[in-house]
Tab-separated table of C-alpha atoms and ligand atoms in Angstrom:
chain	number	residue	atom	x	y	z
A	18	MET	CA	25.059	7.183	-12.209
A	19	LYS	CA	25.609	4.121	-15.228
A	20	ALA	CA	21.983	2.952	-13.797
A	21	MET	CA	19.617	6.084	-15.082
A	22	GLU	CA	21.247	5.976	-18.578
A	23	ASN	CA	18.642	4.204	-20.052
A	24	TRP	CA	16.215	6.387	-21.781
A	25	ASN	CA	16.277	6.507	-25.814
A	26	THR	CA	16.276	10.198	-25.266
A	27	LYS	CA	13.708	11.635	-27.906
A	28	VAL	CA	14.272	15.079	-29.618
A	29	LEU	CA	10.947	16.096	-31.052
A	30	PRO	CA	9.633	19.436	-32.818
A	31	SER	CA	7.865	21.795	-31.093
A	32	ASP	CA	4.112	21.236	-33.013
A	33	ASP	CA	0.709	20.265	-31.005
A	34	GLU	CA	1.493	16.499	-31.201
A	35	SER	CA	4.840	16.527	-29.636
A	36	ILE	CA	3.634	19.000	-26.716
A	37	ALA	CA	1.144	16.600	-26.350
A	38	GLN	CA	2.960	13.541	-26.029
A	39	ALA	CA	5.415	15.962	-23.842
A	40	ALA	CA	2.379	16.499	-21.211
A	41	ALA	CA	1.564	12.758	-21.500
A	42	LEU	CA	4.340	12.218	-19.711
A	43	LEU	CA	4.588	14.944	-17.439
A	44	GLN	CA	1.279	13.449	-16.271
A	45	ALA	CA	2.858	10.493	-15.557
A	46	GLY	CA	5.346	11.561	-13.661
A	47	GLU	CA	7.974	11.653	-15.835
A	48	VAL	CA	10.329	14.350	-16.569
A	49	VAL	CA	11.104	16.497	-19.604
A	50	GLY	CA	13.181	18.647	-21.399
A	51	PHE	CA	11.911	22.229	-23.077
A	52	PRO	CA	12.685	25.703	-24.065
A	53	THR	CA	11.992	28.687	-22.735
A	54	GLU	CA	12.623	32.397	-23.840
A	55	THR	CA	15.573	32.618	-21.264
A	56	VAL	CA	17.764	28.869	-21.006
A	57	TYR	CA	16.191	25.234	-21.612
A	58	GLY	CA	14.360	23.382	-18.832
A	59	LEU	CA	13.574	20.613	-17.175
A	60	ALA	CA	10.669	19.999	-15.530
A	61	ALA	CA	8.395	17.823	-13.819
A	62	ASN	CA	4.877	18.187	-12.385
A	63	ALA	CA	5.790	20.332	-9.273
A	64	TYR	CA	3.301	18.755	-6.927
A	65	ASP	CA	4.396	15.478	-7.391
A	66	THR	CA	7.008	14.364	-5.205
A	67	LYS	CA	9.032	11.234	-6.878
A	68	ALA	CA	8.462	13.394	-10.226
A	69	VAL	CA	10.785	16.220	-8.461
A	70	ALA	CA	13.028	13.811	-7.404
A	71	LYS	CA	13.730	12.769	-10.904
A	72	ILE	CA	14.509	15.973	-11.944
A	73	PHE	CA	17.569	16.094	-8.958
A	74	LYS	CA	18.593	12.715	-9.937
A	75	ALA	CA	18.978	13.960	-13.959
A	76	LYS	CA	20.681	16.779	-13.573
A	77	GLY	CA	23.249	15.763	-10.265
A	78	ARG	CA	21.824	18.475	-8.768
A	79	PRO	CA	22.233	19.347	-4.396
A	80	GLN	CA	19.460	18.488	-2.898
A	81	ASP	CA	19.143	21.918	-0.829
A	82	ASN	CA	18.934	23.923	-4.327
A	83	PRO	CA	15.221	24.662	-4.601
A	84	LEU	CA	13.683	25.060	-7.985
A	85	ILE	CA	11.266	27.685	-9.142
A	86	VAL	CA	7.866	26.900	-10.595
A	87	HIS	CA	6.782	27.223	-14.220
A	88	ILE	CA	3.020	28.828	-14.382
A	89	ALA	CA	0.968	29.866	-18.097
A	90	SER	CA	-1.543	32.262	-16.656
A	91	LEU	CA	-2.098	34.293	-13.219
A	92	ASP	CA	-5.077	32.258	-12.079
A	93	MET	CA	-2.317	29.750	-11.335
A	94	LEU	CA	-0.567	31.659	-9.077
A	95	SER	CA	-2.340	31.602	-6.271
A	96	PRO	CA	-2.757	27.534	-5.307
A	97	LEU	CA	1.111	27.738	-5.217
A	98	VAL	CA	1.577	30.861	-2.994
A	99	SER	CA	0.391	31.571	0.435
A	100	GLU	CA	0.110	35.976	-0.140
A	101	VAL	CA	0.567	37.733	-3.059
A	102	PRO	CA	1.915	40.966	-1.895
A	103	GLU	CA	0.627	43.948	-3.928
A	104	LEU	CA	4.083	44.721	-5.381
A	105	ALA	CA	3.903	41.362	-6.488
A	106	LYS	CA	0.825	41.775	-8.528
A	107	LYS	CA	2.795	45.403	-10.052
A	108	LEU	CA	5.512	43.261	-11.079
A	109	ALA	CA	3.973	40.326	-12.845
A	110	LYS	CA	2.026	43.082	-14.277
A	111	ALA	CA	5.010	44.975	-15.987
A	112	PHE	CA	7.103	41.741	-16.781
A	113	TRP	CA	5.126	38.577	-17.352
A	114	PRO	CA	5.430	36.780	-19.017
A	115	GLY	CA	9.229	37.035	-19.093
A	116	PRO	CA	12.037	36.161	-17.557
A	117	MET	CA	11.338	37.513	-14.184
A	118	THR	CA	11.263	35.124	-11.046
A	119	MET	CA	9.801	35.787	-8.165
A	120	ILE	CA	10.083	34.167	-4.324
A	121	LEU	CA	7.230	34.702	-2.395
A	122	PRO	CA	5.367	32.683	0.850
A	123	LYS	CA	5.128	28.810	-0.461
A	124	SER	CA	1.490	27.472	0.190
A	125	ASP	CA	1.525	24.335	1.687
A	126	ARG	CA	0.558	22.354	-1.498
A	127	ILE	CA	4.702	23.048	-2.162
A	128	PRO	CA	6.697	20.104	-1.574
A	129	ASP	CA	9.427	20.498	0.485
A	130	ALA	CA	11.313	18.650	-2.526
A	131	VAL	CA	10.167	22.011	-4.383
A	132	SER	CA	11.106	24.388	-1.650
A	133	ALA	CA	14.150	22.546	-0.720
A	134	GLY	CA	12.443	22.581	2.670
A	135	LEU	CA	12.433	27.010	2.682
A	136	SER	CA	9.417	28.827	2.986
A	137	THR	CA	9.285	30.253	0.006
A	138	VAL	CA	9.185	29.504	-3.586
A	139	GLY	CA	10.165	30.693	-6.803
A	140	ILE	CA	7.298	31.563	-9.482
A	141	ARG	CA	7.963	32.085	-13.318
A	142	TYR	CA	5.386	32.754	-15.929
A	143	PRO	CA	7.505	32.498	-19.005
A	144	SER	CA	6.793	33.834	-22.367
A	145	SER	CA	8.590	31.384	-24.392
A	146	GLU	CA	5.053	30.036	-26.154
A	147	THR	CA	6.111	26.299	-26.278
A	148	ALA	CA	6.804	26.614	-22.723
A	149	ARG	CA	2.986	27.826	-22.611
A	150	LYS	CA	2.026	25.507	-24.368
A	151	MET	CA	3.028	22.357	-22.568
A	152	ILE	CA	2.267	23.859	-19.144
A	153	LEU	CA	-1.457	24.342	-20.523
A	154	ALA	CA	-1.609	21.355	-22.118
A	155	SER	CA	-0.420	19.085	-18.884
A	156	GLY	CA	-2.504	21.298	-16.901
A	157	LEU	CA	0.007	21.177	-13.939
A	158	PRO	CA	2.564	24.027	-12.242
A	159	LEU	CA	5.793	23.188	-13.634
A	160	ALA	CA	8.657	22.622	-11.581
A	161	ALA	CA	11.886	23.303	-13.734
A	162	PRO	CA	15.617	23.991	-13.126
A	163	SER	CA	17.873	24.772	-15.965
A	164	GLY	CA	18.192	21.582	-18.461
A	165	ASN	CA	22.263	21.146	-17.947
A	166	LEU	CA	24.318	18.539	-15.501
A	167	SER	CA	24.817	20.365	-12.554
A	168	GLY	CA	27.580	22.624	-12.934
A	169	HIS	CA	27.786	22.781	-16.454
A	170	PRO	CA	26.699	26.183	-18.457
A	171	SER	CA	22.403	26.591	-18.940
A	172	PRO	CA	21.627	25.189	-22.392
A	173	THR	CA	20.620	27.048	-25.027
A	174	THR	CA	20.025	24.548	-27.114
A	175	ALA	CA	18.285	21.458	-27.558
A	176	ALA	CA	21.613	19.889	-28.661
A	177	HIS	CA	23.508	21.407	-25.468
A	178	MET	CA	20.497	19.599	-23.235
A	179	LEU	CA	21.049	16.319	-25.046
A	180	HIS	CA	24.510	16.419	-25.179
A	181	ASP	CA	23.904	16.540	-21.214
A	182	MET	CA	21.209	14.667	-21.062
A	183	ASN	CA	21.205	12.278	-23.376
A	184	GLY	CA	19.598	8.854	-22.051
A	185	ARG	CA	18.976	10.691	-18.696
A	186	ILE	CA	15.487	11.547	-19.464
A	187	PRO	CA	13.117	10.549	-22.047
A	188	MET	CA	12.218	13.636	-23.846
A	189	ILE	CA	13.191	17.133	-24.965
A	190	ILE	CA	11.144	19.728	-27.038
A	191	ASP	CA	13.258	21.663	-29.152
A	192	GLY	CA	11.970	24.912	-30.152
A	193	GLY	CA	15.141	26.475	-31.639
A	194	GLU	CA	17.972	28.688	-29.755
A	195	CYS	CA	16.575	30.963	-26.569
A	196	GLU	CA	16.049	34.282	-26.883
A	197	VAL	CA	17.355	35.541	-24.148
A	198	GLY	CA	20.238	32.668	-23.318
A	199	LEU	CA	20.644	33.966	-19.608
A	200	GLU	CA	18.057	32.181	-17.186
A	201	SER	CA	15.527	34.668	-15.568
A	202	THR	CA	16.607	37.181	-13.211
A	203	VAL	CA	15.407	36.497	-9.958
A	204	ILE	CA	13.984	38.500	-7.030
A	205	LEU	CA	12.881	38.297	-3.413
A	206	VAL	CA	9.821	40.427	-3.234
A	207	LYS	CA	9.899	42.237	-0.093
A	208	PRO	CA	6.577	44.741	1.145
A	209	ASP	CA	8.139	48.063	-0.686
A	210	ARG	CA	11.342	46.537	-2.711
A	211	VAL	CA	12.644	43.625	-4.068
A	212	ARG	CA	16.127	42.271	-3.957
A	213	LEU	CA	18.028	41.220	-6.388
A	214	LEU	CA	19.421	37.204	-6.064
A	215	ARG	CA	20.190	36.489	-9.653
A	216	PRO	CA	20.313	39.144	-12.237
A	217	GLY	CA	18.556	38.849	-15.972
A	218	GLY	CA	16.399	39.984	-18.745
A	219	ILE	CA	14.622	41.725	-16.363
A	220	THR	CA	17.032	44.497	-15.868
A	221	VAL	CA	17.771	46.332	-12.524
A	222	GLU	CA	17.131	49.365	-14.580
A	223	MET	CA	13.464	48.058	-15.455
A	224	LEU	CA	13.050	46.960	-11.876
A	225	GLU	CA	13.495	50.177	-11.088
A	226	GLU	CA	10.792	51.735	-13.082
A	227	ILE	CA	8.519	50.209	-10.071
A	228	CYS	CA	9.957	49.805	-7.129
A	229	PRO	CA	13.820	50.045	-4.808
A	230	VAL	CA	15.988	47.145	-5.903
A	231	GLU	CA	18.396	46.084	-3.296
A	232	VAL	CA	21.361	44.142	-4.934
A	233	ASP	CA	22.330	41.175	-3.023
A	234	ASN	CA	26.048	40.951	-2.266
A	235	GLY	CA	26.358	37.340	-3.209
A	236	VAL	CA	25.266	38.434	-7.977
A	237	LEU	CA	29.041	40.211	-7.434
A	238	HIS	CA	30.869	38.649	-4.922
A	239	ALA	CA	32.087	34.986	-3.980
A	240	VAL	CA	29.836	33.324	-0.944
A	241	ALA	CA	31.496	31.407	1.539
A	242	PRO	CA	30.418	27.415	1.243
A	243	ASP	CA	29.046	27.548	4.913
A	244	ALA	CA	27.401	31.004	4.301
A	245	LYS	CA	23.950	31.772	5.243
A	246	VAL	CA	22.569	32.713	2.097
A	247	ALA	CA	19.453	34.670	0.536
A	248	SER	CA	19.675	31.925	-2.455
A	249	PRO	CA	20.754	28.608	-2.246
A	250	GLY	CA	22.525	28.434	-6.004
A	251	MET	CA	24.625	31.431	-5.272
A	252	LYS	CA	27.151	28.968	-3.018
A	253	TYR	CA	27.718	26.447	-6.160
A	254	ARG	CA	29.985	27.229	-8.893
A	255	HIS	CA	28.321	26.848	-12.017
A	256	TYR	CA	28.570	27.441	-15.437
A	257	ALA	CA	32.139	26.115	-15.896
A	258	PRO	CA	33.583	24.982	-18.782
A	259	VAL	CA	36.468	22.265	-18.449
A	260	ALA	CA	39.327	25.378	-19.260
A	261	GLU	CA	40.455	27.965	-17.014
A	262	VAL	CA	38.439	30.825	-17.463
A	263	THR	CA	39.892	34.577	-16.367
A	264	ILE	CA	38.387	37.377	-16.925
A	265	VAL	CA	40.505	39.952	-17.707
A	266	GLU	CA	40.100	44.106	-16.660
A	267	GLY	CA	41.682	46.757	-18.915
A	268	SER	CA	41.781	48.166	-22.708
A	269	LEU	CA	42.243	46.192	-25.801
A	270	PRO	CA	46.145	47.498	-26.247
A	271	ALA	CA	47.046	46.177	-22.488
A	272	PHE	CA	44.852	42.866	-23.199
A	273	ASP	CA	46.864	42.303	-26.600
A	274	ARG	CA	50.255	42.572	-24.894
A	275	TYR	CA	48.586	40.804	-21.926
A	276	MET	CA	47.758	37.816	-24.340
A	277	GLN	CA	51.318	38.031	-26.199
A	278	GLN	CA	52.443	36.582	-22.784
A	279	GLN	CA	50.166	33.525	-22.164
A	280	ALA	CA	49.715	32.829	-25.752
A	281	ARG	CA	50.190	28.704	-26.573
A	282	ASP	CA	48.320	25.540	-27.329
A	283	GLY	CA	44.816	25.523	-25.562
A	284	VAL	CA	44.584	28.792	-24.841
A	285	TYR	CA	41.618	31.256	-26.166
A	286	ALA	CA	40.389	34.807	-25.967
A	287	MET	CA	36.649	35.901	-25.747
A	288	VAL	CA	36.773	39.410	-27.349
A	289	PHE	CA	34.493	42.137	-28.811
A	290	ASP	CA	33.870	41.714	-32.433
A	291	GLY	CA	36.184	43.416	-34.325
A	292	ASP	CA	38.689	42.839	-31.445
A	293	GLU	CA	40.453	40.098	-33.050
A	294	LYS	CA	42.975	41.037	-35.139
A	295	GLY	CA	46.667	40.849	-33.861
A	296	LEU	CA	45.525	38.777	-31.608
A	297	PRO	CA	48.450	35.722	-30.947
A	298	VAL	CA	45.609	33.142	-29.734
A	299	PRO	CA	42.292	32.169	-31.446
A	300	ALA	CA	39.304	34.294	-30.857
A	301	LEU	CA	36.009	33.661	-30.151
A	302	PRO	CA	33.672	36.774	-30.492
A	303	PHE	CA	31.404	37.709	-27.984
A	304	GLY	CA	29.187	40.302	-29.361
A	305	LYS	CA	30.149	43.950	-30.040
A	306	GLU	CA	31.123	45.900	-27.525
A	307	GLY	CA	28.455	47.774	-25.860
A	308	HIS	CA	25.878	45.295	-26.747
A	309	PRO	CA	25.153	43.249	-23.705
A	310	GLU	CA	21.869	41.604	-25.047
A	311	ASP	CA	24.639	39.874	-28.169
A	312	GLN	CA	27.032	38.241	-25.183
A	313	ALA	CA	24.312	37.124	-23.016
A	314	TYR	CA	22.695	35.426	-26.317
A	315	ARG	CA	26.189	33.803	-26.795
A	316	LEU	CA	28.150	33.414	-23.051
A	317	PHE	CA	26.647	29.783	-22.903
A	318	ASP	CA	27.523	28.678	-26.346
A	319	LEU	CA	30.675	30.104	-26.186
A	320	LEU	CA	31.362	28.710	-22.637
A	321	ARG	CA	29.941	25.038	-23.985
A	322	LYS	CA	32.708	25.588	-27.449
A	323	CYS	CA	35.458	26.155	-25.459
A	324	ASP	CA	35.229	22.202	-24.042
A	325	ASP	CA	34.323	21.227	-27.887
A	326	LEU	CA	37.837	22.620	-28.317
A	327	GLY	CA	39.647	21.383	-25.767
A	328	ALA	CA	40.651	24.500	-24.724
A	329	LYS	CA	42.985	25.373	-21.549
A	330	LYS	CA	42.450	28.456	-20.251
A	331	VAL	CA	40.379	31.129	-21.745
A	332	PHE	CA	40.688	35.251	-21.258
A	333	VAL	CA	37.691	37.286	-21.301
A	334	ARG	CA	37.548	40.556	-21.931
A	335	SER	CA	35.424	41.922	-19.146
A	336	PRO	CA	32.128	43.262	-20.524
A	337	ASP	CA	30.163	46.223	-19.649
A	338	GLN	CA	27.670	45.872	-17.060
A	339	SER	CA	24.202	48.007	-17.157
A	340	GLY	CA	20.964	46.535	-18.298
A	341	ILE	CA	21.646	42.559	-18.966
A	342	GLY	CA	25.212	43.145	-19.007
A	343	LEU	CA	25.128	42.588	-15.138
A	344	ALA	CA	23.538	38.976	-15.613
A	345	VAL	CA	26.615	38.683	-18.324
A	346	TYR	CA	29.231	39.704	-15.836
A	347	ASN	CA	27.862	37.533	-12.626
A	348	ARG	CA	27.761	33.876	-15.135
A	349	LEU	CA	31.377	35.351	-16.189
A	350	LEU	CA	32.635	35.502	-12.654
A	351	ARG	CA	30.926	31.899	-11.194
A	352	ALA	CA	32.004	30.533	-14.688
A	353	ALA	CA	36.046	32.259	-13.680
A	354	ALA	CA	35.525	31.280	-10.093
A	355	PHE	CA	35.815	34.885	-9.388
A	356	ARG	CA	39.453	35.142	-11.118
A	357	ILE	CA	40.127	38.322	-12.585
A	358	VAL	CA	43.692	40.371	-13.814
A	359	LYS	CA	43.426	44.297	-13.701
A	360	LEU	CA	45.993	45.929	-16.235
A	361	GLU	CA	46.906	48.994	-16.351
A	362	ASP	CA	47.860	50.716	-19.291
A	363	GLU	CA	51.548	51.959	-20.275
A	364	GLU	CA	52.504	55.015	-20.162
B	85	TXA	O1	15.348	31.109	-16.870
B	85	TXA	C1	14.815	30.512	-15.933
B	85	TXA	O2	15.078	30.738	-14.600
B	85	TXA	C2	15.564	29.177	-15.777
B	85	TXA	C3	14.148	28.391	-17.258
B	85	TXA	C4	13.984	27.022	-17.087
B	85	TXA	O3	12.989	28.893	-16.165
B	85	TXA	N1	15.250	28.313	-14.745
B	85	TXA	C5	16.687	28.420	-13.593
B	85	TXA	O4	16.251	27.594	-12.979
B	85	TXA	O5	17.438	28.843	-14.305
B	85	TXA	P1	17.351	26.753	-11.724
B	85	TXA	O6	16.966	25.848	-10.681
B	85	TXA	O7	18.744	26.777	-12.286
B	85	TXA	O8	18.105	28.262	-10.779
B	85	TXA	C6	16.840	28.465	-10.509
B	85	TXA	C7	17.703	29.645	-8.782
B	85	TXA	C8	18.234	28.891	-8.057
B	85	TXA	O9	19.663	29.749	-7.924
B	85	TXA	C9	18.321	28.123	-7.216
B	85	TXA	O10	18.935	28.332	-5.821
B	85	TXA	C10	17.426	30.393	-6.561
B	85	TXA	O11	16.843	30.011	-7.907
B	85	TXA	N2	15.478	29.897	-6.616
B	85	TXA	C11	14.751	28.789	-6.682
B	85	TXA	N3	14.016	28.782	-5.737
B	85	TXA	C12	14.358	29.542	-4.620
B	85	TXA	C13	14.036	30.399	-3.368
B	85	TXA	N4	12.997	29.698	-2.463
B	85	TXA	N5	14.784	31.391	-2.676
B	85	TXA	C14	15.833	31.554	-3.202
B	85	TXA	N6	16.465	30.916	-4.341
B	85	TXA	C15	15.623	30.232	-4.747
B	86	MG	MG1	20.521	26.675	-13.431
């Protein structure tokens, strides 16, 4: 690991001059950190196997976990895939640019390093202006995973990304806080329906306006390490702070009583705004109850804060699973390694 920490990582504002510098680095086969509307990504030329290898090295990412490819116009799509099914066209029209990644049959131009040997490739057309400008300035489709060290929460600010990548990459473009805060919705496109592999900002309810949606078992359930999964990313523990995270189901009074038993140094509670009163441990407010957008926006920052605070255990009130709440719950399940406590209400 030490050998690669030799960059003096620059954090530059998202102006035209910095974007031109980023584009030059990408064309020269280097990696660059950049903002999107979901999370920060670590980009490289998707056609350049050596450049793509630098992404895996900087993140410490397992080689069998494929990367998604970012485009900034529909014209960029056809060289990357072997076909564009009618349903994919409809979904693109409805949700691109935006936080949706479609898994499609790949073309021969996609190197194995990007697809991890699969016959498919994930394509995303981000809505972030900085992301789009960077893709257009480089003139390249950009392979980019989230810009965290493998296993850490995805970065939603340039500071998060610098924390993980300082010395490991030449540059990060700072576009401020990411609007959504959780990674894109990943769907496998079938002829007449889609399979949801990772929930995100384009919700099941939104997709259902276009076609039927099957939710993959891996969205809400742990998969065995040796299981054959639709999306390799499902296998890995994710988004985990050093602290042990537990999801707690039940009413607020039941939660408060439970926290009385758990209270000791290093224990924190992630609760909805306004529910901090009467808690015997420090609270990390998690957005208003029933406002899953707030929770999506704050989740990864809070998980990183847990590490800054030296938290040993964090108990989280289980959020609502509708809309983007399903994505919040999916990330929390992984942060908690599927640890859930169900509380009964007292008579
Ligand atoms: O919002 C996002 O999607 C961010 C920003 C930077 O665009 N990117 C991102 O990439 O979250 P990453 O690599 O951290 O997550 C991509 C997920 C992984 O779980 C991966 O396993 C899955 O998508 N994936 C990629 N290609 C796939 C494929 N061909 N088939 C199935 N799953 C795939
Ligand atoms: Mg990731």
